[in-house]
Amino acid sequence: MPAAAFASAFASPPPPWAPRPPPRHASLRLPPPRSSSNNSGGGGGDKPTTSWVSPDWLTSLSRSVLGRGNDDSGIPVASAKLDDVQDLLGGALFLPLFKWFREEGPVYRLAAGPRDFVIVSDPAVAKHVLRGYGTRYEKGLVAEVSEFLFGSGFAIAEGALWTVRRRAVVPSLHKRFLSVMVDKVFCKCAERLVEKLETYALSGEPVNMEARFSQMTLDVIGLSLFNYNFDSLTSDSPVIDAVYTALKEAEARSTDLLPYWQIDLLCKIVPRQIKAEKAVNTIRNTVEDLITKCKAIVDAENEQIEGEEYVNEADPSILRFLLASREEVSSLQLRDDLLSMLVAGHETTGSVLTWTIYLLSKDPVALRKAQDEVDRVLQGRLPRYEDVKELKYLMRCINESMRLYPHPPVIPCASDKQLQS
């Protein structure tokens, strides 16, 4: 499909209840706490990591030399300014991306220095991209800057490896597993979050909801994946700090002018790279230790999968399911797959929850309608997995948040021919 048709076929205006982007000084979305000193407060306040960002003159030069300013794709171009790029470095990611989404629409090109991207923020476009995955699109820069963290995990895997690993993991996410998780994990973690927020509600003190949602989802994924409680809502952990250090490094690498981190010698002497390597080692050692302990239990009990929706009642984790399935896979591959779910899964979920709360807070009618639906369906009790299909309006709000939240596939463009293929 030509790029012009690709852009126009899916273009859709934002819904009436979608807010205008917050001012650049807004503190709605700050990075999650990246050090234990911030864990008791309102969330991350770290300044962006110093990076070899792409200045405005380099953006202009690359567009002139490479002809990026003269393409006939029809896709709007949102050129990044230096301040905008710096906002992407461990800071308020959604501010510049949402601004361009409102200005340019759900499909636009982002030119930043020598790099050129197509950003999509619409479910129909994302579906088009993902269905053509492996034949027309590739993860490109995302995989390049994240390999140090995810290894060969399916978060950045492509082609045959991605297909094989996805098929290996998906069976563990069956209906019975989700039902057990809602009861044993999701509700309990949500209750802990509510308890945490009560103090702020009583005092009227502002709270960084993205930081809190991110902590909650990290606890949820820790229990769902490993049957391990990070307890990040109430305690400090070197693993939690390591996760955000690694994510921050991946963000910084995506805007580095030169990929100096590909040179082994520099990685051993540059403080930022030394810190990133220590963080990754902390995460990997933790995951490997959890795998070793769980494998010893599974082997001692000679546990095996019984039925398509098998769940170990004592430990219903995904790790337990994968080990009991006796799949022939290396320990490193299993580690990288689980690490992919741990690190990549919680931040995106926390951000969508933040957007949902933000959008509802800007529309009293929608907020009341969502609350009435929750009261009608749950009638004062804790939710069950079966309730999801009854919460139709709330799910619409969440889906709309996922459309607006600019955490879409980011497709590096090697040339205009790739755009038009």
PDB file of C-alpha atoms in Angstrom, residues 11-265:
ATOM      1  CA  ALA A  11      -6.796   8.785   9.648  1.00  0.00           C
ATOM      2  CA  SER A  12      -9.433   9.562  12.267  1.00  0.00           C
ATOM      3  CA  PRO A  13      -9.997  12.665  14.399  1.00  0.00           C
ATOM      4  CA  PRO A  14      -9.549  12.464  18.168  1.00  0.00           C
ATOM      5  CA  PRO A  15     -12.770  11.841  20.112  1.00  0.00           C
ATOM      6  CA  PRO A  16     -14.637  14.774  21.724  1.00  0.00           C
ATOM      7  CA  TRP A  17     -13.538  13.756  25.199  1.00  0.00           C
ATOM      8  CA  ALA A  18      -9.851  13.683  24.309  1.00  0.00           C
ATOM      9  CA  PRO A  19      -8.093  16.533  26.148  1.00  0.00           C
ATOM     10  CA  ARG A  20      -5.703  18.952  24.630  1.00  0.00           C
ATOM     11  CA  PRO A  21      -2.119  18.136  25.557  1.00  0.00           C
ATOM     12  CA  PRO A  22      -1.037  19.441  28.960  1.00  0.00           C
ATOM     13  CA  PRO A  23       1.383  22.392  29.042  1.00  0.00           C
ATOM     14  CA  ARG A  24       5.044  21.521  28.869  1.00  0.00           C
ATOM     15  CA  HIS A  25       5.543  22.178  32.572  1.00  0.00           C
ATOM     16  CA  ALA A  26       2.748  19.747  33.548  1.00  0.00           C
ATOM     17  CA  SER A  27       3.722  16.990  35.969  1.00  0.00           C
ATOM     18  CA  LEU A  28       1.038  14.464  35.058  1.00  0.00           C
ATOM     19  CA  ARG A  29       3.443  11.963  33.533  1.00  0.00           C
ATOM     20  CA  LEU A  30       6.821  11.792  35.158  1.00  0.00           C
ATOM     21  CA  PRO A  31       9.167   8.826  35.013  1.00  0.00           C
ATOM     22  CA  PRO A  32       8.608   6.146  37.638  1.00  0.00           C
ATOM     23  CA  PRO A  33      10.886   6.377  40.696  1.00  0.00           C
ATOM     24  CA  ARG A  34      14.390   5.421  39.676  1.00  0.00           C
ATOM     25  CA  SER A  35      15.953   5.448  43.118  1.00  0.00           C
ATOM     26  CA  SER A  36      14.879   4.364  46.570  1.00  0.00           C
ATOM     27  CA  SER A  37      14.893   7.951  47.774  1.00  0.00           C
ATOM     28  CA  ASN A  38      11.856   8.646  45.595  1.00  0.00           C
ATOM     29  CA  ASN A  39       9.915   5.563  46.581  1.00  0.00           C
ATOM     30  CA  SER A  40       7.998   7.196  49.377  1.00  0.00           C
ATOM     31  CA  GLY A  41       7.247  10.375  47.536  1.00  0.00           C
ATOM     32  CA  GLY A  42       5.319  11.302  44.485  1.00  0.00           C
ATOM     33  CA  GLY A  43       7.482   9.470  41.997  1.00  0.00           C
ATOM     34  CA  GLY A  44      10.475  10.027  39.789  1.00  0.00           C
ATOM     35  CA  GLY A  45      12.104  13.391  39.691  1.00  0.00           C
ATOM     36  CA  ASP A  46      15.365  12.429  38.033  1.00  0.00           C
ATOM     37  CA  LYS A  47      16.655  14.712  35.347  1.00  0.00           C
ATOM     38  CA  PRO A  48      17.133  13.182  31.906  1.00  0.00           C
ATOM     39  CA  THR A  49      20.392  11.365  31.354  1.00  0.00           C
ATOM     40  CA  THR A  50      22.926  13.369  29.401  1.00  0.00           C
ATOM     41  CA  SER A  51      22.989  11.952  25.891  1.00  0.00           C
ATOM     42  CA  TRP A  52      24.512  12.737  22.522  1.00  0.00           C
ATOM     43  CA  VAL A  53      21.167  13.962  21.281  1.00  0.00           C
ATOM     44  CA  SER A  54      20.561  15.083  17.725  1.00  0.00           C
ATOM     45  CA  PRO A  55      20.546  18.898  17.490  1.00  0.00           C
ATOM     46  CA  ASP A  56      18.272  20.844  15.190  1.00  0.00           C
ATOM     47  CA  TRP A  57      20.979  21.607  12.647  1.00  0.00           C
ATOM     48  CA  LEU A  58      21.666  17.895  12.163  1.00  0.00           C
ATOM     49  CA  THR A  59      17.972  17.221  11.580  1.00  0.00           C
ATOM     50  CA  SER A  60      17.908  19.912   8.877  1.00  0.00           C
ATOM     51  CA  LEU A  61      21.142  18.648   7.329  1.00  0.00           C
ATOM     52  CA  SER A  62      19.999  15.038   7.174  1.00  0.00           C
ATOM     53  CA  ARG A  63      16.698  16.020   5.586  1.00  0.00           C
ATOM     54  CA  SER A  64      18.514  18.110   2.974  1.00  0.00           C
ATOM     55  CA  VAL A  65      21.266  15.600   2.177  1.00  0.00           C
ATOM     56  CA  LEU A  66      19.077  12.490   2.302  1.00  0.00           C
ATOM     57  CA  GLY A  67      16.094  14.163   0.672  1.00  0.00           C
ATOM     58  CA  ARG A  68      13.765  13.432   3.544  1.00  0.00           C
ATOM     59  CA  GLY A  69      12.085  16.792   3.216  1.00  0.00           C
ATOM     60  CA  ASN A  70      11.009  16.074  -0.389  1.00  0.00           C
ATOM     61  CA  ASP A  71       9.298  12.712  -0.192  1.00  0.00           C
ATOM     62  CA  ASP A  72       5.846  12.233  -1.723  1.00  0.00           C
ATOM     63  CA  SER A  73       4.527   9.787   0.867  1.00  0.00           C
ATOM     64  CA  GLY A  74       1.908  12.252   2.082  1.00  0.00           C
ATOM     65  CA  ILE A  75       2.727  11.498   5.710  1.00  0.00           C
ATOM     66  CA  PRO A  76       2.959  14.676   7.834  1.00  0.00           C
ATOM     67  CA  VAL A  77       6.401  15.435   9.258  1.00  0.00           C
ATOM     68  CA  ALA A  78       6.863  16.537  12.870  1.00  0.00           C
ATOM     69  CA  SER A  79      10.461  17.647  13.176  1.00  0.00           C
ATOM     70  CA  ALA A  80      11.866  17.254  16.679  1.00  0.00           C
ATOM     71  CA  LYS A  81      13.461  20.212  18.379  1.00  0.00           C
ATOM     72  CA  LEU A  82      16.306  19.704  20.816  1.00  0.00           C
ATOM     73  CA  ASP A  83      14.023  20.405  23.802  1.00  0.00           C
ATOM     74  CA  ASP A  84      11.505  17.875  22.516  1.00  0.00           C
ATOM     75  CA  VAL A  85      14.165  15.181  22.166  1.00  0.00           C
ATOM     76  CA  GLN A  86      15.405  15.837  25.685  1.00  0.00           C
ATOM     77  CA  ASP A  87      11.847  15.308  26.957  1.00  0.00           C
ATOM     78  CA  LEU A  88      12.053  11.769  25.597  1.00  0.00           C
ATOM     79  CA  LEU A  89      15.067  10.921  27.763  1.00  0.00           C
ATOM     80  CA  GLY A  90      13.630   9.419  30.902  1.00  0.00           C
ATOM     81  CA  GLY A  91      11.187  12.284  31.146  1.00  0.00           C
ATOM     82  CA  ALA A  92       7.610  13.014  30.118  1.00  0.00           C
ATOM     83  CA  LEU A  93       7.514  10.802  27.040  1.00  0.00           C
ATOM     84  CA  PHE A  94       3.911  11.471  26.115  1.00  0.00           C
ATOM     85  CA  LEU A  95       4.193  15.284  26.064  1.00  0.00           C
ATOM     86  CA  PRO A  96       5.932  15.781  22.701  1.00  0.00           C
ATOM     87  CA  LEU A  97       4.454  12.634  21.131  1.00  0.00           C
ATOM     88  CA  PHE A  98       0.914  13.540  22.127  1.00  0.00           C
ATOM     89  CA  LYS A  99       1.457  17.112  20.945  1.00  0.00           C
ATOM     90  CA  TRP A 100       2.436  15.873  17.484  1.00  0.00           C
ATOM     91  CA  PHE A 101      -0.437  13.376  17.509  1.00  0.00           C
ATOM     92  CA  ARG A 102      -2.897  16.230  18.031  1.00  0.00           C
ATOM     93  CA  GLU A 103      -1.184  18.411  15.450  1.00  0.00           C
ATOM     94  CA  GLU A 104      -0.443  15.871  12.725  1.00  0.00           C
ATOM     95  CA  GLY A 105      -2.913  13.017  13.283  1.00  0.00           C
ATOM     96  CA  PRO A 106      -2.508   9.317  14.094  1.00  0.00           C
ATOM     97  CA  VAL A 107       0.274   8.771  11.539  1.00  0.00           C
ATOM     98  CA  TYR A 108       3.279  11.067  11.228  1.00  0.00           C
ATOM     99  CA  ARG A 109       6.994  11.033  10.578  1.00  0.00           C
ATOM    100  CA  LEU A 110       9.444  12.086  13.245  1.00  0.00           C
ATOM    101  CA  ALA A 111      12.763  13.359  11.949  1.00  0.00           C
ATOM    102  CA  ALA A 112      15.421  13.656  14.652  1.00  0.00           C
ATOM    103  CA  GLY A 113      18.991  14.075  13.562  1.00  0.00           C
ATOM    104  CA  PRO A 114      20.122  11.222  11.283  1.00  0.00           C
ATOM    105  CA  ARG A 115      17.154   9.055  12.308  1.00  0.00           C
ATOM    106  CA  ASP A 116      13.724   9.032  10.714  1.00  0.00           C
ATOM    107  CA  PHE A 117      10.635   7.296  12.109  1.00  0.00           C
ATOM    108  CA  VAL A 118       6.986   6.746  11.347  1.00  0.00           C
ATOM    109  CA  ILE A 119       4.874   7.037  14.505  1.00  0.00           C
ATOM    110  CA  VAL A 120       1.407   5.473  14.566  1.00  0.00           C
ATOM    111  CA  SER A 121      -1.162   5.983  17.343  1.00  0.00           C
ATOM    112  CA  ASP A 122      -4.289   4.341  16.009  1.00  0.00           C
ATOM    113  CA  PRO A 123      -5.490   0.753  16.565  1.00  0.00           C
ATOM    114  CA  ALA A 124      -6.354   0.218  12.889  1.00  0.00           C
ATOM    115  CA  VAL A 125      -2.879   1.325  11.828  1.00  0.00           C
ATOM    116  CA  ALA A 126      -1.214  -0.760  14.535  1.00  0.00           C
ATOM    117  CA  LYS A 127      -3.221  -3.795  13.387  1.00  0.00           C
ATOM    118  CA  HIS A 128      -2.101  -3.178   9.809  1.00  0.00           C
ATOM    119  CA  VAL A 129       1.533  -2.976  10.910  1.00  0.00           C
ATOM    120  CA  LEU A 130       1.433  -6.005  13.177  1.00  0.00           C
ATOM    121  CA  ARG A 131      -0.326  -8.201  10.632  1.00  0.00           C
ATOM    122  CA  GLY A 132       2.377  -7.377   8.124  1.00  0.00           C
ATOM    123  CA  TYR A 133       5.042  -8.053  10.744  1.00  0.00           C
ATOM    124  CA  GLY A 134       7.968 -10.135   9.591  1.00  0.00           C
ATOM    125  CA  THR A 135       7.445  -9.387   5.920  1.00  0.00           C
ATOM    126  CA  ARG A 136       7.103  -5.607   5.602  1.00  0.00           C
ATOM    127  CA  TYR A 137       8.188  -4.149   8.937  1.00  0.00           C
ATOM    128  CA  GLU A 138      10.947  -4.717  11.435  1.00  0.00           C
ATOM    129  CA  LYS A 139      11.701  -3.543  14.955  1.00  0.00           C
ATOM    130  CA  GLY A 140      14.939  -1.927  13.834  1.00  0.00           C
ATOM    131  CA  LEU A 141      16.133   0.677  16.307  1.00  0.00           C
ATOM    132  CA  VAL A 142      13.986  -0.724  19.123  1.00  0.00           C
ATOM    133  CA  ALA A 143      15.814  -4.043  18.936  1.00  0.00           C
ATOM    134  CA  GLU A 144      19.169  -2.374  18.431  1.00  0.00           C
ATOM    135  CA  VAL A 145      19.041  -0.212  21.559  1.00  0.00           C
ATOM    136  CA  SER A 146      17.390  -2.880  23.753  1.00  0.00           C
ATOM    137  CA  GLU A 147      19.438  -5.974  22.949  1.00  0.00           C
ATOM    138  CA  PHE A 148      21.745  -5.319  25.907  1.00  0.00           C
ATOM    139  CA  LEU A 149      18.722  -5.797  28.158  1.00  0.00           C
ATOM    140  CA  PHE A 150      16.407  -8.295  26.425  1.00  0.00           C
ATOM    141  CA  GLY A 151      18.995 -10.529  24.763  1.00  0.00           C
ATOM    142  CA  SER A 152      17.059 -12.879  22.481  1.00  0.00           C
ATOM    143  CA  GLY A 153      13.757 -12.405  24.309  1.00  0.00           C
ATOM    144  CA  PHE A 154      10.612 -12.143  22.222  1.00  0.00           C
ATOM    145  CA  ALA A 155      10.251  -8.432  23.083  1.00  0.00           C
ATOM    146  CA  ILE A 156      12.795  -7.716  20.361  1.00  0.00           C
ATOM    147  CA  ALA A 157      12.955 -11.056  18.535  1.00  0.00           C
ATOM    148  CA  GLU A 158      11.955 -11.116  14.885  1.00  0.00           C
ATOM    149  CA  GLY A 159      11.057 -13.599  12.187  1.00  0.00           C
ATOM    150  CA  ALA A 160      11.113 -17.312  12.986  1.00  0.00           C
ATOM    151  CA  LEU A 161      12.479 -16.839  16.522  1.00  0.00           C
ATOM    152  CA  TRP A 162       9.647 -14.455  17.449  1.00  0.00           C
ATOM    153  CA  THR A 163       7.035 -16.867  16.054  1.00  0.00           C
ATOM    154  CA  VAL A 164       8.456 -19.852  17.954  1.00  0.00           C
ATOM    155  CA  ARG A 165       8.845 -18.040  21.267  1.00  0.00           C
ATOM    156  CA  ARG A 166       5.413 -16.412  21.096  1.00  0.00           C
ATOM    157  CA  ARG A 167       3.786 -19.789  20.467  1.00  0.00           C
ATOM    158  CA  ALA A 168       5.679 -21.213  23.444  1.00  0.00           C
ATOM    159  CA  VAL A 169       4.541 -18.527  25.874  1.00  0.00           C
ATOM    160  CA  VAL A 170       0.940 -17.876  24.785  1.00  0.00           C
ATOM    161  CA  PRO A 171      -0.493 -21.224  26.038  1.00  0.00           C
ATOM    162  CA  SER A 172       0.328 -20.185  29.606  1.00  0.00           C
ATOM    163  CA  LEU A 173      -2.038 -17.199  29.300  1.00  0.00           C
ATOM    164  CA  HIS A 174      -5.237 -19.249  29.164  1.00  0.00           C
ATOM    165  CA  LYS A 175      -8.622 -18.363  30.633  1.00  0.00           C
ATOM    166  CA  ARG A 176      -8.228 -20.295  33.876  1.00  0.00           C
ATOM    167  CA  PHE A 177      -4.833 -18.705  34.541  1.00  0.00           C
ATOM    168  CA  LEU A 178      -6.293 -15.221  34.040  1.00  0.00           C
ATOM    169  CA  SER A 179      -9.222 -16.044  36.308  1.00  0.00           C
ATOM    170  CA  VAL A 180      -6.862 -17.174  39.075  1.00  0.00           C
ATOM    171  CA  MET A 181      -4.659 -14.114  38.602  1.00  0.00           C
ATOM    172  CA  VAL A 182      -7.594 -11.712  38.917  1.00  0.00           C
ATOM    173  CA  ASP A 183      -8.514 -13.257  42.250  1.00  0.00           C
ATOM    174  CA  LYS A 184      -5.085 -13.927  43.733  1.00  0.00           C
ATOM    175  CA  VAL A 185      -2.975 -11.141  42.240  1.00  0.00           C
ATOM    176  CA  PHE A 186      -4.743  -8.308  40.418  1.00  0.00           C
ATOM    177  CA  CYS A 187      -7.292  -7.521  43.122  1.00  0.00           C
ATOM    178  CA  LYS A 188      -4.842  -7.786  45.998  1.00  0.00           C
ATOM    179  CA  CYS A 189      -2.301  -5.498  44.306  1.00  0.00           C
ATOM    180  CA  ALA A 190      -5.055  -3.009  43.457  1.00  0.00           C
ATOM    181  CA  GLU A 191      -6.189  -3.011  47.098  1.00  0.00           C
ATOM    182  CA  ARG A 192      -2.636  -2.224  48.224  1.00  0.00           C
ATOM    183  CA  LEU A 193      -2.551   0.673  45.771  1.00  0.00           C
ATOM    184  CA  VAL A 194      -5.853   2.023  47.118  1.00  0.00           C
ATOM    185  CA  GLU A 195      -4.477   1.857  50.653  1.00  0.00           C
ATOM    186  CA  LYS A 196      -1.401   3.750  49.477  1.00  0.00           C
ATOM    187  CA  LEU A 197      -3.542   6.448  47.874  1.00  0.00           C
ATOM    188  CA  GLU A 198      -5.859   6.972  50.827  1.00  0.00           C
ATOM    189  CA  THR A 199      -3.269   9.127  52.596  1.00  0.00           C
ATOM    190  CA  TYR A 200      -3.042  11.431  49.581  1.00  0.00           C
ATOM    191  CA  ALA A 201      -6.838  11.555  49.238  1.00  0.00           C
ATOM    192  CA  LEU A 202      -7.295  12.607  52.864  1.00  0.00           C
ATOM    193  CA  SER A 203      -4.579  15.264  52.759  1.00  0.00           C
ATOM    194  CA  GLY A 204      -5.283  16.557  49.246  1.00  0.00           C
ATOM    195  CA  GLU A 205      -1.598  16.147  48.366  1.00  0.00           C
ATOM    196  CA  PRO A 206      -0.867  15.622  44.633  1.00  0.00           C
ATOM    197  CA  VAL A 207       0.312  12.156  43.675  1.00  0.00           C
ATOM    198  CA  ASN A 208       2.208  10.910  40.641  1.00  0.00           C
ATOM    199  CA  MET A 209      -0.264   8.310  39.383  1.00  0.00           C
ATOM    200  CA  GLU A 210       1.972   6.946  36.661  1.00  0.00           C
ATOM    201  CA  ALA A 211       4.633   6.154  39.235  1.00  0.00           C
ATOM    202  CA  ARG A 212       2.079   4.407  41.441  1.00  0.00           C
ATOM    203  CA  PHE A 213       0.482   2.496  38.568  1.00  0.00           C
ATOM    204  CA  SER A 214       3.921   1.436  37.361  1.00  0.00           C
ATOM    205  CA  GLN A 215       4.792   0.132  40.824  1.00  0.00           C
ATOM    206  CA  MET A 216       1.520  -1.775  41.036  1.00  0.00           C
ATOM    207  CA  THR A 217       1.923  -3.386  37.607  1.00  0.00           C
ATOM    208  CA  LEU A 218       5.489  -4.398  38.487  1.00  0.00           C
ATOM    209  CA  ASP A 219       4.128  -6.197  41.557  1.00  0.00           C
ATOM    210  CA  VAL A 220       1.413  -7.817  39.431  1.00  0.00           C
ATOM    211  CA  ILE A 221       3.848  -9.083  36.807  1.00  0.00           C
ATOM    212  CA  GLY A 222       6.336 -10.268  39.447  1.00  0.00           C
ATOM    213  CA  LEU A 223       3.666 -12.448  41.041  1.00  0.00           C
ATOM    214  CA  SER A 224       2.145 -13.564  37.731  1.00  0.00           C
ATOM    215  CA  LEU A 225       5.480 -14.443  36.160  1.00  0.00           C
ATOM    216  CA  PHE A 226       7.515 -15.822  39.056  1.00  0.00           C
ATOM    217  CA  ASN A 227       5.198 -16.030  42.075  1.00  0.00           C
ATOM    218  CA  TYR A 228       7.596 -13.436  43.488  1.00  0.00           C
ATOM    219  CA  ASN A 229       6.461 -10.267  45.254  1.00  0.00           C
ATOM    220  CA  PHE A 230       8.607  -7.224  44.498  1.00  0.00           C
ATOM    221  CA  ASP A 231       6.405  -5.252  46.923  1.00  0.00           C
ATOM    222  CA  SER A 232       7.444  -2.099  45.096  1.00  0.00           C
ATOM    223  CA  LEU A 233       4.478  -0.110  46.436  1.00  0.00           C
ATOM    224  CA  THR A 234       5.743  -0.287  50.000  1.00  0.00           C
ATOM    225  CA  SER A 235       9.452  -1.150  49.951  1.00  0.00           C
ATOM    226  CA  ASP A 236      12.742  -0.444  48.216  1.00  0.00           C
ATOM    227  CA  SER A 237      14.445  -3.020  46.005  1.00  0.00           C
ATOM    228  CA  PRO A 238      17.678  -2.991  43.987  1.00  0.00           C
ATOM    229  CA  VAL A 239      15.839  -4.933  41.273  1.00  0.00           C
ATOM    230  CA  ILE A 240      13.241  -2.177  40.870  1.00  0.00           C
ATOM    231  CA  ASP A 241      15.938   0.479  40.609  1.00  0.00           C
ATOM    232  CA  ALA A 242      17.803  -1.709  38.096  1.00  0.00           C
ATOM    233  CA  VAL A 243      14.697  -2.086  35.895  1.00  0.00           C
ATOM    234  CA  TYR A 244      14.254   1.670  35.559  1.00  0.00           C
ATOM    235  CA  THR A 245      17.972   2.264  35.075  1.00  0.00           C
ATOM    236  CA  ALA A 246      17.948  -0.198  32.176  1.00  0.00           C
ATOM    237  CA  LEU A 247      14.828   1.324  30.612  1.00  0.00           C
ATOM    238  CA  LYS A 248      16.330   4.778  30.951  1.00  0.00           C
ATOM    239  CA  GLU A 249      19.473   3.589  29.169  1.00  0.00           C
ATOM    240  CA  ALA A 250      17.434   2.141  26.298  1.00  0.00           C
ATOM    241  CA  GLU A 251      15.655   5.497  25.886  1.00  0.00           C
ATOM    242  CA  ALA A 252      18.966   7.345  25.904  1.00  0.00           C
ATOM    243  CA  ARG A 253      20.477   5.025  23.286  1.00  0.00           C
ATOM    244  CA  SER A 254      17.562   5.657  20.941  1.00  0.00           C
ATOM    245  CA  THR A 255      18.631   9.319  20.641  1.00  0.00           C
ATOM    246  CA  ASP A 256      22.415   8.962  20.821  1.00  0.00           C
ATOM    247  CA  LEU A 257      24.014  10.646  17.851  1.00  0.00           C
ATOM    248  CA  LEU A 258      26.661   7.905  17.610  1.00  0.00           C
ATOM    249  CA  PRO A 259      26.165   4.326  18.896  1.00  0.00           C
ATOM    250  CA  TYR A 260      29.329   4.460  20.988  1.00  0.00           C
ATOM    251  CA  TRP A 261      27.832   1.822  23.294  1.00  0.00           C
ATOM    252  CA  GLN A 262      28.584  -0.763  20.590  1.00  0.00           C
ATOM    253  CA  ILE A 263      32.290  -0.390  21.377  1.00  0.00           C
ATOM    254  CA  ASP A 264      33.236  -2.766  24.204  1.00  0.00           C
ATOM    255  CA  LEU A 265      36.132  -0.657  25.443  1.00  0.00           C
TER     256      LEU A 265
END
